[in-house]
Amino acid sequence: MGKVHHARKLARVLAAITGILCLTAMGVFVAPAAVAERDGTPGVDEIVHSHDLRQVANIPKQPPFDTEDAYGTDIAFTKGHAIVGNYDGFVIYDVRNPYRPRVVSQVLCPGGQNDVSVHGDLLILSTDYARSNDSCASEPMPAANPQAWEGIKVFDISDLARPRYVASVRTDCGSHTHTMVPGKRNRSLYVYVSSYSPAPELPHCQPPHDRISIVEVPLRKPADARLVAEPVLFPDGGNAGGTNPDGTRRSATSGCHDLTAYPEKKLLAGACMGDGVLIDIRKPLRPRVINRVQDNVNFAFWHSATFNNAGTKVVFTDELGGGGLPTCNATFGPERGADGIYDITGRGANRKLEFRSYFKLPRHQAENENCVAHNGSLVPVWGRDIMVQAWYQGGVSVWDFTDSANPVQIAYWERGPLSETELVVGGSWSAYYYNGYVYSSDIQKGLDVLNLVDWRTLPAKLVRFDEFNPQTQPRYGWR
């Protein structure tokens, strides 16, 4: 088996190198250091892109997920399949042929955001909208009702065509997003649950909500999933919130929006509303905050985080306006609703997050396009820090932050607005690189598949992951 594996790997490498040489000879990879976007706003549904990032497929949302309120959300990948969350459930796509993706199954299970993660034959689903019970036939219910349910659901996806619901766990304030951390000896899975916005009238979301929830899912008996810890991250309450110098509101910290784990480095990065946090997870049930940072000038809402491959940097996103505002314009400028790039300096318990620069889409979007920094992942290029990222109706951007102080865009792809006269919430919720292609979950337009063919990212075409969860970052490299 070993010789066959290496022979196949060598064949793939040689084929890729041959293709690279041929395309280089045709001038495909002659590109400037940075990509300047075309002036002007594209028309409704018009697609514009750089020469090195092109669409190869789209599957529109299918019934019953084809309504305007059925937002497409996050993506996880397993066995050549993309699993895309939706406010009304989730969809499993076969993307082994990226040019001809197909729907394998759809599960109707309302309870936004329905962010997803996969581990082996298990799918984890986040529910952050109060429901009448934990079933997939539940109805909306006011969160102030003591009977209301929010939390995580666990599905068996050993048969991708027939997912099976096996467990649920209620968590305080629901589960807006979640992050997986494998347990020791692969016997269990720890699910770190992010939630926020407590209020005195909410029986299952009481202030102060200064913590996260950790659910343990036994891999042999996932039906026995249970809440095992609720570690406090902000004993002092975190950022108190307030008003930034330009008059916009800054969120107070009352929980976390998103956590990203780098298990090999035993690190977790927390985007926690008003705080950016670096966390030691060598003891998974007792995470320890190493360093916290705030940006009380430009950041409004710390939304998500991405490590570089070396584990020496973190990119935090600022979801100014909650994803529903047109912030990619001259009014908000280049440092609001942007990414913040932080280097990790020092060692051990003395590590610190040091701010280096901001990155934001270089071209202004229309006033009827919701646009702000959102979910992305690394493009696996050894020795460089390159990221693909969603910007809602700002589309998809590929940018290089190898020089932390001077990030630069190298590719882009986007659609024009959904309407000429009004702002309809839409665009790319998540854009991730998986096995040679970029997959974008569009809130209204379904699944887009993009081919990134640029000389700076070509080595990524050779990197393969059977399973990929962007919020549980794997390490990549040539072995």
Short mmCIF file of N, CA, C and O in Angstrom, two decimals, residues 327-382:
data_model
loop_
_atom_site.label_atom_id
_atom_site.label_comp_id
_atom_site.label_asym_id
_atom_site.label_seq_id
_atom_site.Cartn_x
_atom_site.Cartn_y
_atom_site.Cartn_z
N THR A 327 -20.71 48.69 4.32
CA THR A 327 -19.57 49.35 4.97
C THR A 327 -18.32 49.39 4.11
O THR A 327 -17.30 49.93 4.55
N CYS A 328 -18.37 48.82 2.90
CA CYS A 328 -17.21 48.85 2.01
C CYS A 328 -17.32 50.07 1.09
O CYS A 328 -17.52 49.94 -0.12
N ASN A 329 -17.22 51.24 1.69
CA ASN A 329 -17.40 52.47 0.93
C ASN A 329 -16.53 53.57 1.52
O ASN A 329 -15.84 53.38 2.54
N ALA A 330 -16.58 54.75 0.89
CA ALA A 330 -15.76 55.87 1.33
C ALA A 330 -16.16 56.36 2.72
O ALA A 330 -15.33 56.86 3.48
N THR A 331 -17.43 56.21 3.08
CA THR A 331 -17.91 56.67 4.37
C THR A 331 -17.19 55.98 5.51
O THR A 331 -16.77 56.61 6.49
N PHE A 332 -17.01 54.66 5.41
CA PHE A 332 -16.37 53.90 6.48
C PHE A 332 -14.86 53.76 6.29
O PHE A 332 -14.15 53.46 7.24
N GLY A 333 -14.38 53.95 5.07
CA GLY A 333 -12.95 53.97 4.84
C GLY A 333 -12.27 52.61 4.92
O GLY A 333 -12.94 51.58 5.04
N PRO A 334 -10.93 52.59 4.89
CA PRO A 334 -10.19 51.33 4.78
C PRO A 334 -9.91 50.61 6.10
O PRO A 334 -9.30 49.54 6.09
N GLU A 335 -10.33 51.16 7.23
CA GLU A 335 -9.97 50.55 8.52
C GLU A 335 -11.18 50.18 9.37
O GLU A 335 -11.03 49.70 10.49
N ARG A 336 -12.38 50.38 8.83
CA ARG A 336 -13.61 50.01 9.55
C ARG A 336 -14.26 48.84 8.82
O ARG A 336 -14.32 48.82 7.59
N GLY A 337 -14.72 47.84 9.55
CA GLY A 337 -15.27 46.65 8.91
C GLY A 337 -14.21 45.86 8.17
O GLY A 337 -14.49 45.23 7.15
N ALA A 338 -13.00 45.88 8.69
CA ALA A 338 -11.83 45.30 8.02
C ALA A 338 -11.28 44.12 8.81
O ALA A 338 -11.82 43.71 9.84
N ASP A 339 -10.18 43.57 8.32
CA ASP A 339 -9.39 42.59 9.06
C ASP A 339 -8.33 43.32 9.87
O ASP A 339 -7.76 44.32 9.42
N GLY A 340 -8.04 42.79 11.04
CA GLY A 340 -6.90 43.26 11.82
C GLY A 340 -5.86 42.16 11.89
O GLY A 340 -6.18 41.03 12.28
N ILE A 341 -4.62 42.46 11.50
CA ILE A 341 -3.56 41.45 11.47
C ILE A 341 -2.69 41.64 12.72
O ILE A 341 -2.15 42.74 12.96
N TYR A 342 -2.55 40.56 13.49
CA TYR A 342 -1.78 40.59 14.73
C TYR A 342 -0.68 39.53 14.68
O TYR A 342 -0.96 38.37 14.37
N ASP A 343 0.54 39.93 14.99
CA ASP A 343 1.63 38.97 15.19
C ASP A 343 1.58 38.45 16.62
O ASP A 343 1.25 39.20 17.56
N ILE A 344 1.91 37.17 16.80
CA ILE A 344 2.04 36.60 18.14
C ILE A 344 3.52 36.68 18.51
O ILE A 344 4.37 36.04 17.88
N THR A 345 3.83 37.47 19.51
CA THR A 345 5.21 37.65 19.93
C THR A 345 5.44 36.99 21.30
O THR A 345 4.48 36.69 22.01
N GLY A 346 6.69 36.78 21.65
CA GLY A 346 7.01 36.17 22.92
C GLY A 346 6.84 34.66 22.90
O GLY A 346 6.55 34.05 21.86
N ARG A 347 6.99 34.06 24.06
CA ARG A 347 6.91 32.61 24.17
C ARG A 347 6.08 32.21 25.38
O ARG A 347 5.99 32.94 26.37
N GLY A 348 5.49 30.99 25.29
CA GLY A 348 4.77 30.44 26.42
C GLY A 348 3.71 31.37 26.97
O GLY A 348 2.92 31.96 26.23
N ALA A 349 3.71 31.52 28.31
CA ALA A 349 2.71 32.35 28.97
C ALA A 349 2.92 33.83 28.70
O ALA A 349 2.04 34.65 29.03
N ASN A 350 4.04 34.19 28.10
CA ASN A 350 4.33 35.60 27.83
C ASN A 350 3.99 36.00 26.39
O ASN A 350 4.35 37.10 25.96
N ARG A 351 3.31 35.12 25.66
CA ARG A 351 2.94 35.47 24.29
C ARG A 351 1.92 36.61 24.28
O ARG A 351 1.04 36.68 25.13
N LYS A 352 2.06 37.48 23.28
CA LYS A 352 1.17 38.62 23.16
C LYS A 352 0.73 38.80 21.71
O LYS A 352 1.45 38.41 20.78
N LEU A 353 -0.44 39.38 21.54
CA LEU A 353 -0.94 39.75 20.22
C LEU A 353 -0.54 41.19 19.95
O LEU A 353 -0.95 42.11 20.68
N GLU A 354 0.27 41.40 18.90
CA GLU A 354 0.77 42.73 18.56
C GLU A 354 0.18 43.16 17.23
O GLU A 354 0.38 42.51 16.20
N PHE A 355 -0.57 44.27 17.24
CA PHE A 355 -1.21 44.76 16.03
C PHE A 355 -0.17 45.20 15.00
O PHE A 355 0.82 45.84 15.33
N ARG A 356 -0.44 44.84 13.71
CA ARG A 356 0.47 45.23 12.63
C ARG A 356 -0.22 46.08 11.57
O ARG A 356 0.34 47.06 11.11
N SER A 357 -1.45 45.71 11.14
CA SER A 357 -2.10 46.49 10.09
C SER A 357 -3.54 46.04 9.92
O SER A 357 -3.99 45.05 10.51
N TYR A 358 -4.26 46.78 9.04
CA TYR A 358 -5.61 46.41 8.62
C TYR A 358 -5.58 45.99 7.15
O TYR A 358 -4.72 46.42 6.38
N PHE A 359 -6.55 45.15 6.78
CA PHE A 359 -6.78 44.86 5.35
C PHE A 359 -8.26 44.95 5.08
O PHE A 359 -9.09 44.41 5.82
N LYS A 360 -8.60 45.61 3.96
CA LYS A 360 -9.99 45.70 3.55
C LYS A 360 -10.05 45.70 2.03
O LYS A 360 -9.05 46.05 1.36
N LEU A 361 -11.19 45.29 1.48
CA LEU A 361 -11.35 45.30 0.03
C LEU A 361 -10.91 46.65 -0.54
O LEU A 361 -11.33 47.70 -0.04
N PRO A 362 -10.08 46.66 -1.58
CA PRO A 362 -9.58 47.92 -2.10
C PRO A 362 -10.58 48.70 -2.94
O PRO A 362 -10.35 49.88 -3.23
N ARG A 363 -11.69 48.08 -3.36
CA ARG A 363 -12.66 48.80 -4.18
C ARG A 363 -13.95 49.01 -3.41
O ARG A 363 -14.45 48.10 -2.75
N HIS A 364 -14.51 50.20 -3.52
CA HIS A 364 -15.77 50.49 -2.85
C HIS A 364 -16.92 49.72 -3.50
O HIS A 364 -16.97 49.56 -4.71
N GLN A 365 -17.84 49.29 -2.65
CA GLN A 365 -19.04 48.61 -3.11
C GLN A 365 -20.22 49.59 -3.10
O GLN A 365 -20.16 50.68 -2.53
N ALA A 366 -21.33 49.19 -3.71
CA ALA A 366 -22.50 50.06 -3.83
C ALA A 366 -23.20 50.22 -2.48
O ALA A 366 -23.05 49.40 -1.57
N GLU A 367 -24.00 51.26 -2.38
CA GLU A 367 -24.73 51.53 -1.15
C GLU A 367 -25.86 50.54 -0.91
O GLU A 367 -26.45 50.52 0.18
N ASN A 368 -26.23 49.75 -1.93
CA ASN A 368 -27.25 48.72 -1.74
C ASN A 368 -26.64 47.33 -1.68
O ASN A 368 -27.29 46.34 -2.02
N GLU A 369 -25.38 47.25 -1.24
CA GLU A 369 -24.70 45.96 -1.05
C GLU A 369 -24.17 45.86 0.38
O GLU A 369 -23.30 46.64 0.78
N ASN A 370 -24.72 44.91 1.15
CA ASN A 370 -24.13 44.64 2.46
C ASN A 370 -22.74 44.07 2.25
O ASN A 370 -22.53 43.15 1.45
N CYS A 371 -21.77 44.66 2.92
CA CYS A 371 -20.37 44.25 2.70
C CYS A 371 -19.57 44.55 3.95
O CYS A 371 -19.61 45.67 4.48
N VAL A 372 -18.85 43.54 4.44
CA VAL A 372 -17.96 43.69 5.60
C VAL A 372 -17.09 42.43 5.67
O VAL A 372 -17.40 41.41 5.04
N ALA A 373 -16.01 42.48 6.40
CA ALA A 373 -15.13 41.32 6.55
C ALA A 373 -15.90 40.15 7.15
O ALA A 373 -16.61 40.30 8.14
N HIS A 374 -15.72 38.95 6.55
CA HIS A 374 -16.42 37.77 7.08
C HIS A 374 -15.51 36.55 6.98
O HIS A 374 -14.29 36.68 7.02
N ASN A 375 -16.07 35.35 6.85
CA ASN A 375 -15.33 34.10 7.07
C ASN A 375 -14.39 33.75 5.92
O ASN A 375 -14.77 33.84 4.76
N GLY A 376 -13.21 33.24 6.27
CA GLY A 376 -12.25 32.79 5.28
C GLY A 376 -11.30 31.77 5.85
O GLY A 376 -11.40 31.38 7.02
N SER A 377 -10.37 31.32 5.02
CA SER A 377 -9.39 30.32 5.45
C SER A 377 -8.08 30.53 4.72
O SER A 377 -8.02 31.27 3.72
N LEU A 378 -7.05 29.86 5.19
CA LEU A 378 -5.76 29.94 4.51
C LEU A 378 -5.81 29.21 3.18
O LEU A 378 -6.50 28.21 3.02
N VAL A 379 -5.06 29.73 2.21
CA VAL A 379 -4.72 28.98 1.01
C VAL A 379 -3.40 28.28 1.35
O VAL A 379 -2.42 28.95 1.69
N PRO A 380 -3.36 26.95 1.31
CA PRO A 380 -2.20 26.22 1.85
C PRO A 380 -0.95 26.31 0.97
O PRO A 380 -0.64 25.41 0.20
N VAL A 381 -0.26 27.43 1.09
CA VAL A 381 0.99 27.66 0.36
C VAL A 381 2.12 27.72 1.38
O VAL A 381 2.15 28.62 2.22
N TRP A 382 3.03 26.79 1.30
CA TRP A 382 4.11 26.71 2.27
C TRP A 382 5.01 27.94 2.17
O TRP A 382 5.42 28.34 1.09
#
